[in-house]
Tab-separated table of C-alpha atoms and ligand atoms in Angstrom:
chain	number	residue	atom	x	y	z
A	104	MET	CA	-0.056	-0.047	-0.164
A	105	LEU	CA	1.182	3.428	-0.992
A	106	THR	CA	0.102	6.412	1.102
A	107	ILE	CA	0.509	9.963	0.136
A	108	GLU	CA	-0.229	12.706	2.321
A	109	ASN	CA	-0.490	16.370	2.228
A	110	LEU	CA	2.112	16.313	-0.789
A	111	THR	CA	2.931	19.745	-2.083
A	112	HIS	CA	5.594	20.504	-4.733
A	113	ILE	CA	6.689	24.162	-5.368
A	114	TYR	CA	9.244	24.543	-8.257
A	115	GLY	CA	12.054	26.974	-8.066
A	116	ASN	CA	10.153	29.684	-10.256
A	117	GLY	CA	7.150	29.414	-7.994
A	118	THR	CA	5.032	26.954	-9.771
A	119	ARG	CA	2.964	24.941	-7.368
A	120	ALA	CA	2.722	21.610	-9.357
A	121	LEU	CA	1.161	19.929	-6.255
A	122	ASP	CA	-0.995	21.348	-3.766
A	123	GLY	CA	-1.935	19.284	-0.910
A	124	VAL	CA	-2.192	15.788	-2.696
A	125	SER	CA	-3.122	12.971	-0.306
A	126	LEU	CA	-3.810	9.496	-1.911
A	127	THR	CA	-4.250	5.697	-0.681
A	128	ILE	CA	-3.089	3.444	-3.361
A	129	PRO	CA	-3.824	-0.283	-2.872
A	130	LYS	CA	-2.303	-3.537	-4.667
A	131	GLY	CA	-3.266	-3.817	-8.224
A	132	MET	CA	-3.726	-1.096	-11.133
A	133	PHE	CA	-4.355	2.581	-10.103
A	134	GLY	CA	-5.082	5.065	-12.716
A	135	LEU	CA	-3.951	8.559	-12.251
A	136	LEU	CA	-6.021	10.963	-15.027
A	137	GLY	CA	-5.496	14.419	-15.594
A	138	PRO	CA	-4.572	17.003	-18.141
A	139	ASN	CA	-1.272	18.178	-19.425
A	140	GLY	CA	0.296	20.292	-16.624
A	141	ALA	CA	-1.859	18.730	-13.781
A	142	GLY	CA	1.245	17.662	-12.033
A	143	LYS	CA	0.995	13.879	-12.933
A	144	SER	CA	4.996	13.785	-13.579
A	145	THR	CA	5.836	15.928	-10.494
A	146	LEU	CA	4.065	13.322	-8.397
A	147	MET	CA	5.352	10.362	-10.460
A	148	ARG	CA	8.917	11.658	-9.863
A	149	SER	CA	8.563	12.252	-6.236
A	150	ILE	CA	7.155	8.836	-5.699
A	151	ALA	CA	10.009	7.550	-7.738
A	152	THR	CA	12.434	9.496	-5.516
A	153	LEU	CA	13.721	11.662	-8.240
A	154	GLN	CA	12.862	14.668	-6.633
A	155	THR	CA	12.119	15.808	-3.087
A	156	PRO	CA	8.754	17.369	-2.321
A	157	THR	CA	8.491	20.664	-0.663
A	158	SER	CA	6.258	19.288	2.218
A	159	GLY	CA	4.237	16.118	3.103
A	160	SER	CA	4.892	12.437	3.334
A	161	ILE	CA	4.951	9.431	1.080
A	162	ARG	CA	4.849	5.826	2.721
A	163	PHE	CA	5.302	2.497	0.825
A	164	GLY	CA	4.547	-0.148	3.397
A	165	ASP	CA	6.907	0.618	6.089
A	166	ILE	CA	9.233	2.562	3.880
A	167	ASP	CA	9.543	6.414	4.744
A	168	VAL	CA	10.026	7.040	0.685
A	169	ILE	CA	11.387	10.834	1.525
A	170	ALA	CA	13.735	9.847	4.441
A	171	GLU	CA	14.873	6.610	2.743
A	172	PRO	CA	14.787	6.694	-0.915
A	173	GLU	CA	17.405	3.992	-1.369
A	174	LYS	CA	15.073	1.549	0.103
A	175	LEU	CA	12.252	2.505	-2.201
A	176	ARG	CA	14.676	2.108	-5.236
A	177	ARG	CA	15.009	-1.583	-4.270
A	178	VAL	CA	11.308	-2.430	-5.013
A	179	LEU	CA	10.740	0.165	-7.368
A	180	GLY	CA	10.174	-0.139	-11.452
A	181	TYR	CA	9.722	2.902	-13.151
A	182	LEU	CA	8.969	3.695	-16.736
A	183	PRO	CA	9.486	7.565	-17.167
A	184	GLN	CA	7.561	9.402	-19.920
A	185	ASP	CA	10.589	10.048	-21.902
A	186	PHE	CA	12.939	6.850	-21.537
A	187	GLY	CA	15.188	8.857	-23.601
A	188	VAL	CA	18.150	7.162	-25.010
A	189	TYR	CA	17.864	4.368	-27.892
A	190	PRO	CA	21.238	3.541	-28.667
A	191	ARG	CA	22.703	1.216	-31.196
A	192	VAL	CA	22.765	-1.529	-28.442
A	193	SER	CA	20.836	-4.772	-28.804
A	194	ALA	CA	17.737	-5.161	-26.435
A	195	TYR	CA	19.375	-8.091	-24.776
A	196	ASP	CA	22.823	-6.277	-23.868
A	197	MET	CA	20.943	-3.349	-22.828
A	198	LEU	CA	18.598	-5.232	-20.716
A	199	ASN	CA	21.673	-7.025	-19.125
A	200	HIS	CA	23.325	-3.749	-18.431
A	201	MET	CA	20.337	-2.417	-16.501
A	202	ALA	CA	20.038	-5.693	-14.605
A	203	VAL	CA	23.755	-5.043	-13.616
A	204	LEU	CA	23.157	-1.559	-12.611
A	205	LYS	CA	20.183	-2.985	-10.590
A	206	GLY	CA	22.358	-5.058	-8.344
A	207	ILE	CA	22.129	-8.575	-10.120
A	208	ALA	CA	25.512	-9.320	-9.823
A	209	ASN	CA	25.382	-13.056	-10.454
A	210	GLY	CA	25.848	-14.060	-13.916
A	211	LYS	CA	23.613	-17.068	-14.085
A	212	GLU	CA	20.638	-15.436	-12.271
A	213	ARG	CA	21.176	-12.301	-14.620
A	214	LYS	CA	20.935	-14.478	-17.809
A	215	ALA	CA	17.626	-16.095	-16.598
A	216	THR	CA	16.123	-12.663	-15.709
A	217	VAL	CA	16.839	-10.973	-19.018
A	218	GLU	CA	15.726	-14.105	-21.099
A	219	ALA	CA	12.546	-14.431	-18.959
A	220	LEU	CA	11.896	-10.509	-19.407
A	221	LEU	CA	12.393	-10.757	-22.923
A	222	GLN	CA	10.157	-13.399	-23.302
A	223	GLN	CA	7.360	-11.857	-21.070
A	224	VAL	CA	7.198	-8.779	-23.070
A	225	ASN	CA	7.706	-10.531	-26.475
A	226	LEU	CA	10.724	-8.824	-27.567
A	227	TRP	CA	12.791	-12.464	-27.582
A	228	PRO	CA	12.532	-12.746	-31.297
A	229	VAL	CA	14.186	-9.098	-31.735
A	230	ARG	CA	16.486	-9.568	-28.744
A	231	GLY	CA	19.711	-9.273	-31.032
A	232	LYS	CA	18.490	-6.028	-32.761
A	233	ALA	CA	19.452	-2.587	-31.812
A	234	LEU	CA	17.243	-0.581	-29.998
A	235	ALA	CA	17.665	2.271	-31.864
A	236	GLY	CA	15.535	0.634	-34.931
A	237	PHE	CA	12.724	-0.373	-32.290
A	238	SER	CA	9.011	1.077	-33.093
A	239	GLY	CA	7.222	3.015	-30.551
A	240	GLY	CA	5.451	-0.011	-29.148
A	241	MET	CA	8.529	-2.411	-28.883
A	242	ARG	CA	10.311	0.674	-26.978
A	243	GLN	CA	7.556	0.511	-24.484
A	244	ARG	CA	7.505	-2.922	-24.055
A	245	PHE	CA	11.416	-2.729	-23.698
A	246	GLY	CA	10.682	0.191	-20.956
A	247	ILE	CA	8.446	-2.331	-19.005
A	248	ALA	CA	11.052	-5.206	-19.320
A	249	GLN	CA	13.479	-2.834	-17.625
A	250	ALA	CA	10.971	-1.698	-15.122
A	251	LEU	CA	10.355	-5.432	-14.030
A	252	ILE	CA	14.041	-5.970	-13.403
A	253	GLY	CA	14.367	-7.525	-9.871
A	254	ASN	CA	10.477	-8.326	-9.274
A	255	PRO	CA	9.514	-4.766	-7.851
A	256	GLU	CA	6.446	-4.163	-5.717
A	257	LEU	CA	5.829	-0.757	-6.830
A	258	ILE	CA	5.665	0.024	-10.399
A	259	ILE	CA	5.153	3.578	-12.038
A	260	VAL	CA	4.508	4.056	-15.503
A	261	ASP	CA	4.142	7.761	-16.684
A	262	GLU	CA	1.982	8.287	-19.766
A	263	PRO	CA	2.990	4.935	-21.577
A	264	THR	CA	0.604	4.766	-24.353
A	265	ALA	CA	0.833	8.339	-25.866
A	266	GLY	CA	1.895	7.658	-29.404
A	267	LEU	CA	1.152	4.117	-29.691
A	268	ASP	CA	-0.871	2.751	-32.257
A	269	PRO	CA	-4.153	0.634	-31.330
A	270	GLU	CA	-2.661	-2.522	-31.719
A	271	GLU	CA	0.510	-1.606	-29.962
A	272	ARG	CA	-1.376	-0.042	-27.234
A	273	ASN	CA	-3.572	-3.250	-26.749
A	274	ARG	CA	-0.461	-5.094	-26.547
A	275	PHE	CA	1.355	-2.904	-23.975
A	276	LEU	CA	-1.933	-2.478	-21.746
A	277	ASN	CA	-2.299	-6.327	-21.574
A	278	LEU	CA	0.979	-6.717	-20.584
A	279	LEU	CA	0.691	-4.221	-17.998
A	280	ALA	CA	-2.560	-5.958	-16.546
A	281	GLU	CA	-0.726	-9.072	-16.170
A	282	VAL	CA	1.920	-7.628	-14.182
A	283	GLY	CA	-0.282	-5.466	-12.304
A	284	GLU	CA	-2.096	-8.000	-10.422
A	285	ASN	CA	0.070	-8.679	-7.059
A	286	VAL	CA	1.837	-5.401	-6.757
A	287	VAL	CA	1.177	-1.786	-6.794
A	288	VAL	CA	0.965	-0.286	-10.361
A	289	ILE	CA	0.430	3.432	-10.871
A	290	LEU	CA	-0.605	4.421	-14.611
A	291	SER	CA	-0.406	8.142	-15.130
A	292	THR	CA	-2.057	9.218	-18.337
A	293	HIS	CA	-4.316	11.660	-19.938
A	294	ILE	CA	-5.913	8.862	-22.188
A	295	VAL	CA	-9.528	7.939	-20.238
A	296	GLN	CA	-9.553	4.719	-22.251
A	297	ASP	CA	-6.476	3.384	-20.817
A	298	VAL	CA	-8.243	3.749	-17.195
A	299	THR	CA	-11.521	2.352	-18.259
A	300	ASP	CA	-9.925	-0.748	-19.585
A	301	LEU	CA	-7.443	-1.380	-16.988
A	302	CYS	CA	-7.984	0.145	-13.481
A	303	PRO	CA	-10.212	-0.861	-10.675
A	304	ARG	CA	-9.501	2.395	-8.736
A	305	MET	CA	-8.352	5.799	-10.019
A	306	ALA	CA	-8.121	9.503	-9.267
A	307	VAL	CA	-8.232	12.727	-11.206
A	308	LEU	CA	-5.287	15.077	-10.714
A	309	ALA	CA	-5.874	18.640	-11.975
A	310	GLY	CA	-4.410	21.841	-10.985
A	311	GLY	CA	-1.881	20.074	-8.560
A	312	LYS	CA	-5.235	18.715	-6.749
A	313	ILE	CA	-6.785	15.347	-6.513
A	314	GLN	CA	-10.398	16.342	-7.818
A	315	LEU	CA	-11.818	13.053	-7.509
A	316	GLU	CA	-11.169	9.532	-6.551
A	317	GLY	CA	-12.722	5.896	-6.383
A	318	ALA	CA	-13.758	3.022	-8.340
A	319	PRO	CA	-14.647	4.054	-12.125
A	320	THR	CA	-17.798	2.313	-11.969
A	321	GLU	CA	-18.970	4.053	-9.030
A	322	LEU	CA	-17.649	7.408	-10.323
A	323	GLN	CA	-19.914	6.803	-13.509
A	324	HIS	CA	-22.685	5.482	-11.488
A	325	GLN	CA	-22.836	9.259	-9.739
A	326	LEU	CA	-23.288	11.061	-13.177
A	327	GLU	CA	-26.220	8.486	-14.293
A	328	GLY	CA	-28.945	10.733	-15.643
A	329	LYS	CA	-26.944	13.694	-15.514
A	330	ILE	CA	-25.305	13.660	-19.046
A	331	TRP	CA	-27.251	14.935	-21.814
A	332	ARG	CA	-26.312	14.866	-25.724
A	333	ARG	CA	-27.270	16.920	-28.534
A	334	THR	CA	-26.081	17.377	-32.098
A	335	ILE	CA	-25.491	21.078	-33.072
A	336	ASP	CA	-23.810	23.123	-35.564
A	337	LYS	CA	-20.441	24.210	-34.810
A	338	ALA	CA	-21.445	27.662	-34.915
A	339	GLU	CA	-23.965	27.559	-32.204
A	340	LEU	CA	-21.407	26.058	-29.838
A	341	PRO	CA	-20.403	29.526	-27.988
A	342	GLU	CA	-24.481	30.078	-27.392
A	343	PHE	CA	-24.609	26.632	-25.918
A	344	ARG	CA	-21.509	27.362	-23.955
A	345	LYS	CA	-23.163	30.323	-22.416
A	346	ARG	CA	-26.522	28.507	-21.561
A	347	ASN	CA	-24.985	25.217	-20.473
A	348	GLU	CA	-22.574	23.182	-18.768
A	349	VAL	CA	-20.752	21.807	-21.921
A	350	ILE	CA	-18.344	19.096	-20.705
A	351	SER	CA	-17.271	17.984	-24.334
A	352	SER	CA	-17.750	18.576	-27.886
A	353	ARG	CA	-16.671	16.256	-30.710
A	354	LEU	CA	-17.121	15.946	-34.177
A	355	VAL	CA	-19.102	12.744	-35.161
A	356	GLY	CA	-19.691	12.366	-39.005
A	357	GLY	CA	-18.890	16.064	-39.709
A	358	ARG	CA	-21.274	17.186	-37.404
A	359	THR	CA	-20.769	18.407	-33.782
A	360	VAL	CA	-21.863	16.570	-30.926
A	361	ILE	CA	-21.841	18.319	-27.295
A	362	HIS	CA	-22.477	16.675	-23.857
A	363	VAL	CA	-23.979	18.811	-21.229
A	364	LEU	CA	-23.893	18.060	-17.246
A	365	SER	CA	-27.285	19.038	-15.805
A	366	ASP	CA	-29.584	17.730	-13.021
A	367	HIS	CA	-32.671	18.405	-15.208
A	368	HIS	CA	-33.503	18.104	-18.907
A	369	PRO	CA	-31.587	21.047	-20.541
A	370	GLY	CA	-34.112	21.727	-23.239
A	371	ASP	CA	-35.281	20.908	-26.747
A	372	GLY	CA	-33.344	18.511	-28.759
A	373	PHE	CA	-31.066	17.055	-25.952
A	374	GLU	CA	-31.347	13.240	-24.983
A	375	THR	CA	-29.728	11.485	-22.185
A	376	ALA	CA	-26.266	9.955	-23.052
A	377	PRO	CA	-25.131	6.968	-21.085
A	378	GLY	CA	-22.319	8.569	-18.913
A	379	GLY	CA	-18.954	6.923	-19.384
A	380	LEU	CA	-15.657	7.415	-17.624
A	381	GLU	CA	-14.848	10.114	-20.547
A	382	ASP	CA	-17.927	12.192	-19.273
A	383	VAL	CA	-16.721	11.842	-15.547
A	384	TYR	CA	-13.225	13.084	-16.338
A	385	MET	CA	-14.388	15.780	-18.626
A	386	ALA	CA	-17.015	17.273	-16.128
A	387	THR	CA	-14.197	16.972	-13.449
A	388	VAL	CA	-11.729	18.908	-15.546
A	389	ALA	CA	-14.152	21.411	-16.729
A	390	LYS	CA	-15.215	22.185	-13.016
A	391	THR	CA	-11.559	22.561	-12.116
A	392	ARG	CA	-11.063	25.076	-15.010
A	393	ARG	CA	-14.248	27.126	-13.916
A	394	ALA	CA	-13.105	27.195	-10.546
A	395	ALA	CA	-9.566	28.651	-11.629
A	396	ALA	CA	-11.088	31.136	-14.040
B	828	ADP	P1	1.956	16.794	-16.192
B	828	ADP	O1	2.793	15.673	-15.923
B	828	ADP	O2	0.478	16.381	-15.480
B	828	ADP	O3	1.802	17.261	-17.486
B	828	ADP	P2	3.952	18.117	-14.787
B	828	ADP	O4	3.939	17.635	-13.471
B	828	ADP	O5	4.890	18.047	-15.849
B	828	ADP	O6	2.288	17.957	-15.144
B	828	ADP	O7	3.962	19.708	-14.558
B	828	ADP	C1	2.869	20.477	-13.535
B	828	ADP	C2	3.506	22.137	-13.371
B	828	ADP	O8	4.689	22.279	-13.071
B	828	ADP	C3	3.286	22.633	-14.794
B	828	ADP	O9	2.679	23.861	-14.639
B	828	ADP	C4	4.595	22.656	-15.442
B	828	ADP	O10	4.762	23.769	-16.360
B	828	ADP	C5	5.143	22.840	-14.013
B	828	ADP	N1	6.816	22.283	-14.003
B	828	ADP	C6	6.917	20.957	-14.211
B	828	ADP	N2	8.532	20.564	-14.202
B	828	ADP	C7	9.024	21.951	-13.734
B	828	ADP	C8	10.308	22.516	-13.286
B	828	ADP	N3	11.434	21.804	-13.684
B	828	ADP	N4	10.310	23.784	-13.236
B	828	ADP	C9	9.348	24.469	-13.174
B	828	ADP	N5	8.044	24.281	-13.512
B	828	ADP	C10	7.584	22.967	-13.777
C-alpha cells in the first residue's frame, strides 16, 4: 500500500505543481488521470524518489520514501515519460546492462532474469536487434521489461501509451494488466480509455490537486441521468456554452455533438447519454477550469 499525505511541490520559479495531494493506493492497477500540466509527472517523480517534494509525506509499506529513498529504489520499477536514450545496442545487451545496474551481480541469475523478461514482453525474437531501430510499441515494451527487473513491488508508468497505435497500445496494456495483479501499479495518463480498460481504482489530478477519487464504475454511477447529448452546428457552440455546462464537444460524421452536465433536462433537442468515464473526467476537468478562471 502506498500512502501519500498532504504532498506539495513548489518549483523554483514559484509554480505550485502539487498542492496538498493525499492518496491511498492499494495493490493492483491505479489510474492517475489528468490533463497536461496537472502535476502527474511531478507526483510520479516524487514517488520514484527523483525529486524531493517541498512538504508532505510518502510511505510505501513501512518505507518512509522521502527519508529512505534508497530503500524504495530497491522495490521500484519506473517507466518514465521520456525513456530517452535508444542506443545502437541490442535489447539483450541493454537489459543485461540495466540488470547489472539494478544489482543482479550473479551472471547466471542475470541471464535467467533477462531471458525471462524478454520472453514476457514478447521481444525475444528481436533480442539481438538494436534499440535504435525499435518501433514506439517495442520501445515501451522494452521500457516495461527494464522496469520489471528485480521483481519490483511498486511500478510507476508515466504516460506509457502516448503515441502508440491501437494494436501496440492493446498489447502494452495487456502486458501491464498481467504484471499488475500482485503489486502496486500506478498508471499516469491523460487517456481515459487506458483507465477504463485496466484500473479498478483511479483519481483525477488537475491544478495540482486530487479532484476525484474512487472506482471508475462508482464514479460513472454518480453521473447517471445527468449527462445529456445533442447534435448542433459548430457555429452554435458558443451560445450553448453560455447557457449550459458543456463538458465536451466532438465531431461525429462532420457534425458537432456536445455533452452537457445537468440535473434537469436542458431543453429541446437533448437526449440522455449513457455517462462513461470520459464524461466523469471531462466534467471534473471542466469544473476545475471554471474554479480557476
Ligand atoms: P503533467 O505531468 O500532468 O503534464 P507536470 O508535473 O509535468 O504535469 O507539471 C505540472 C506543473 O509544473 C506545470 O505547470 C509545469 O509547467 C510545471 N513544471 C514542471 N516541471 C517544472 C520545472 N522543472 N520547473 C518549473 N515548473 C515545472
